[in-house]
Short mmCIF file of C-alpha atoms in Angstrom, two decimals:
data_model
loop_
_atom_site.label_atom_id
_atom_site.label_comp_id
_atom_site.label_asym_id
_atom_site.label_seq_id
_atom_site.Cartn_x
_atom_site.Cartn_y
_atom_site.Cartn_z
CA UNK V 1 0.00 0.00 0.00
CA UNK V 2 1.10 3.51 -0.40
CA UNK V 3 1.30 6.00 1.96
CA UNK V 4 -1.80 7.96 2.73
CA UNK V 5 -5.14 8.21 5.24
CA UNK V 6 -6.56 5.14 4.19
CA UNK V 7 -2.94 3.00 4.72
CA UNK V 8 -3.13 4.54 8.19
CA UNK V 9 -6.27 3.51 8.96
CA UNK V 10 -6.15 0.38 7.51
CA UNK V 11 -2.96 -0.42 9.70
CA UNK V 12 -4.62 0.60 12.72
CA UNK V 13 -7.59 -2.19 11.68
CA UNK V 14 -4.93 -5.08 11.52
CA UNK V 15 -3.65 -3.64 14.93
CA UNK V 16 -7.40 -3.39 16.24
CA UNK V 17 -8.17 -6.92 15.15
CA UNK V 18 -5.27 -8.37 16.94
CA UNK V 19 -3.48 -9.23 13.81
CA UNK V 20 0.43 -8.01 12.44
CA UNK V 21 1.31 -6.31 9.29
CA UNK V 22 4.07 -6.25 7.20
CA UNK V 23 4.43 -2.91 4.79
CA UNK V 24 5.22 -3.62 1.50
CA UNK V 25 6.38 -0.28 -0.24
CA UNK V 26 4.93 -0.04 -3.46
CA UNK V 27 7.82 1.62 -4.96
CA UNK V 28 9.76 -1.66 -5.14
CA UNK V 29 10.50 -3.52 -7.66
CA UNK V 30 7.74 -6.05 -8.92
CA UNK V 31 9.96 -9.22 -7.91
CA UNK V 32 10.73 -8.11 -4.48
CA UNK V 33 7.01 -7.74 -3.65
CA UNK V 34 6.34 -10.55 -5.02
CA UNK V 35 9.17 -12.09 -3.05
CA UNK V 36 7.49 -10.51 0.64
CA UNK V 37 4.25 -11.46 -0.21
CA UNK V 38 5.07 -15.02 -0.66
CA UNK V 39 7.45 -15.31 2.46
CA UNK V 40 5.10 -13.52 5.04
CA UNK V 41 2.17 -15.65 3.53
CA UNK V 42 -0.10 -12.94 4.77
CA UNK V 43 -4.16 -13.79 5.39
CA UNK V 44 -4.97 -10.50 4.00
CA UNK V 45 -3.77 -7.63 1.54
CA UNK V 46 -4.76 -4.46 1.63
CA UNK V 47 -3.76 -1.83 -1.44
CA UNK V 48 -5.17 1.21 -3.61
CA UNK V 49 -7.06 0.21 -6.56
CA UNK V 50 -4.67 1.19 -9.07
CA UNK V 51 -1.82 -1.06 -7.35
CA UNK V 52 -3.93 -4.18 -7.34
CA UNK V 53 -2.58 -4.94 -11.11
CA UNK V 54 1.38 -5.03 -9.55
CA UNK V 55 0.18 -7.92 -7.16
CA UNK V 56 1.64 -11.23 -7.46
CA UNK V 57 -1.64 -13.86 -8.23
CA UNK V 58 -2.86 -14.75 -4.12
CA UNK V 59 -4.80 -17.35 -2.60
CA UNK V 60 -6.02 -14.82 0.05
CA UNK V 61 -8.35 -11.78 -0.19
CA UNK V 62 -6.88 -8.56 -1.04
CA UNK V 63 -9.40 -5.37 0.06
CA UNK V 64 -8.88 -2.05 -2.16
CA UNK V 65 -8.22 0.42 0.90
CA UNK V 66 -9.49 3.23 -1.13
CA UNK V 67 -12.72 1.77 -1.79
CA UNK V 68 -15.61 4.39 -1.42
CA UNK V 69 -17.69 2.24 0.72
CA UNK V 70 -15.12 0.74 3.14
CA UNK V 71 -16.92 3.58 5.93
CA UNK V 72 -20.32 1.81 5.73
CA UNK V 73 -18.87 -1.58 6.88
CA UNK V 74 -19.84 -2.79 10.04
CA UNK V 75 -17.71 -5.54 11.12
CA UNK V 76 -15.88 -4.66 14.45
CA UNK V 77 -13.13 -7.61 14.83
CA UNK V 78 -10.84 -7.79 17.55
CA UNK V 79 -8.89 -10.84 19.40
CA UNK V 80 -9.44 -10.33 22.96
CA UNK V 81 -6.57 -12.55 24.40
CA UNK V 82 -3.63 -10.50 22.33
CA UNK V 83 -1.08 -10.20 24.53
CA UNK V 84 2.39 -7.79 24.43
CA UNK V 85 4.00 -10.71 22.96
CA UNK V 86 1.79 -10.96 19.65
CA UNK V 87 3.22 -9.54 16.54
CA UNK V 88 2.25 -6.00 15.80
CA UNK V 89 4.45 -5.83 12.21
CA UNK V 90 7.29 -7.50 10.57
CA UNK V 91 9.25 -5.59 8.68
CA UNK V 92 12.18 -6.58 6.36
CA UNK V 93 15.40 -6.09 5.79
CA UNK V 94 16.83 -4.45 2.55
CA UNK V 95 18.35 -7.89 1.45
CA UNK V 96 21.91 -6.26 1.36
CA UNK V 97 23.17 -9.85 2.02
CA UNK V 98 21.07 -11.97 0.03
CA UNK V 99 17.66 -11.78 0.64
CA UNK V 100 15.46 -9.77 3.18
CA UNK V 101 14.61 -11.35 6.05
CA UNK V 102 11.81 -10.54 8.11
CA UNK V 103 12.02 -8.86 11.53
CA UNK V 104 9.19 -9.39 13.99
CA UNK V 105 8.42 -6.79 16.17
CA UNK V 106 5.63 -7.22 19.21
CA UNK V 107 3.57 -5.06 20.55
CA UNK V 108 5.76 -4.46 23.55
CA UNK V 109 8.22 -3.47 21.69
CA UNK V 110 6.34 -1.09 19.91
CA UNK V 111 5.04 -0.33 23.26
CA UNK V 112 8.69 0.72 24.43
CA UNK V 113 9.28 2.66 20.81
CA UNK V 114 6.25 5.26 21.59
CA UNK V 115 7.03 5.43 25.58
CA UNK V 116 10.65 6.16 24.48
CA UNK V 117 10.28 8.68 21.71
CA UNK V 118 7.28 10.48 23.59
CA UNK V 119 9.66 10.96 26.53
CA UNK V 120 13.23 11.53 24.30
CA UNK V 121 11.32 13.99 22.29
CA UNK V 122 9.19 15.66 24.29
CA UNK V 123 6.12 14.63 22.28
CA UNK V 124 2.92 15.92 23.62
CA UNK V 125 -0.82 16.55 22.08
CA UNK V 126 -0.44 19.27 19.07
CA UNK V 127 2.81 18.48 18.70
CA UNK V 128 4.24 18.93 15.24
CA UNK V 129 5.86 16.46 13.39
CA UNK V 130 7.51 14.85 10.08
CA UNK V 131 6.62 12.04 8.47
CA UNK V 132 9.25 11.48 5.26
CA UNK V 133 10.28 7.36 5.52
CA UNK V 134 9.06 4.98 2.93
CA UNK V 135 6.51 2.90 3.59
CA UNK V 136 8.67 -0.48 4.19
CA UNK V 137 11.29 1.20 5.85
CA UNK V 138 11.06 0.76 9.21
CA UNK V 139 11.67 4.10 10.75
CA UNK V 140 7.87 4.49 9.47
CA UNK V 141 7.27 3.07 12.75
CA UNK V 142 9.31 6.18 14.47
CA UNK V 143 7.41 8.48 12.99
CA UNK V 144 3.67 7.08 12.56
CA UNK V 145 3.17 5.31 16.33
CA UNK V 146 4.81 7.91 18.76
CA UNK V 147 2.82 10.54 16.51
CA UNK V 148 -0.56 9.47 16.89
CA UNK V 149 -0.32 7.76 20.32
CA UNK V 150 0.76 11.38 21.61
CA UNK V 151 -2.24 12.98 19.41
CA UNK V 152 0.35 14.91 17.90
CA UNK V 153 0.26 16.51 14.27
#
């Protein structure tokens, strides 16, 4: 998925729902999203519309996240028993050494990510930030999380 509202809120669903995501930047090349796809074996893609068409063929559903309807849906999922220890992303490595490998990242640890950089960086409600890292790159995390747990802008 590309950056953009409906990425956002769509990552906050998986999160909601108890489940992990792994951010596959649409600027890659067509191989190496192929190549995440296929080794995260995800249960669910989401995508804009217009990047559907760069998708490897998948066995599992893929929702358009730009959709006009999606706001008229009225399925509220969730996994009660999530613990800290469940996944909240997986994000991979640039494959600088062959190829990427997939870092897993709980909720704890994003946990101690956002209580760190609201503390390091003084980040309050109204605070002003920048968001500039690609959407597979981890430092996404930095800047998204810490951002919106604050209520910062």
């Amino acid at each position: 998925a590309r950056r953009g509202l409906e990425t956002l809120a769509g990552l906050l669903a998986v999160l909601k729902a108890g489940a992990c995501y792994v951010p596959v930047d649409p600027g890659h090349p067509d191989e190496r999203i192929s190549y995440l796809l296929e080794s995260s074996e995800p249960l669910v893609v989401l995508a804009q519309i217009d990047l559907l068409t760069r998708l490897p063929e998948l066995q599992v559903p893929v929702i358009a996240l730009d959709r006009p309807d999606w706001s008229q849906r009225t399925d509220n999922p969730s996994v009660p028993e999530m613990t800290t220890q469940h996944l909240a992303y997986v994000i991979y490595t640039s494959g600088s050494t062959g190829l990427p490998k997939g870092v897993m990242v709980e909720h704890r640890t994003l946990n101690n990510l956002v209580d760190w950089h609201c503390e390091a960086f003084n980040l309050r409600t109204g605070s002003h930030t920048a968001s500039v890292a690609g959407f597979g790159f981890d430092a996404m995390a930095w800047e998204v999380w810490p951002a919106l747990c604050a209520g910062a802008v």
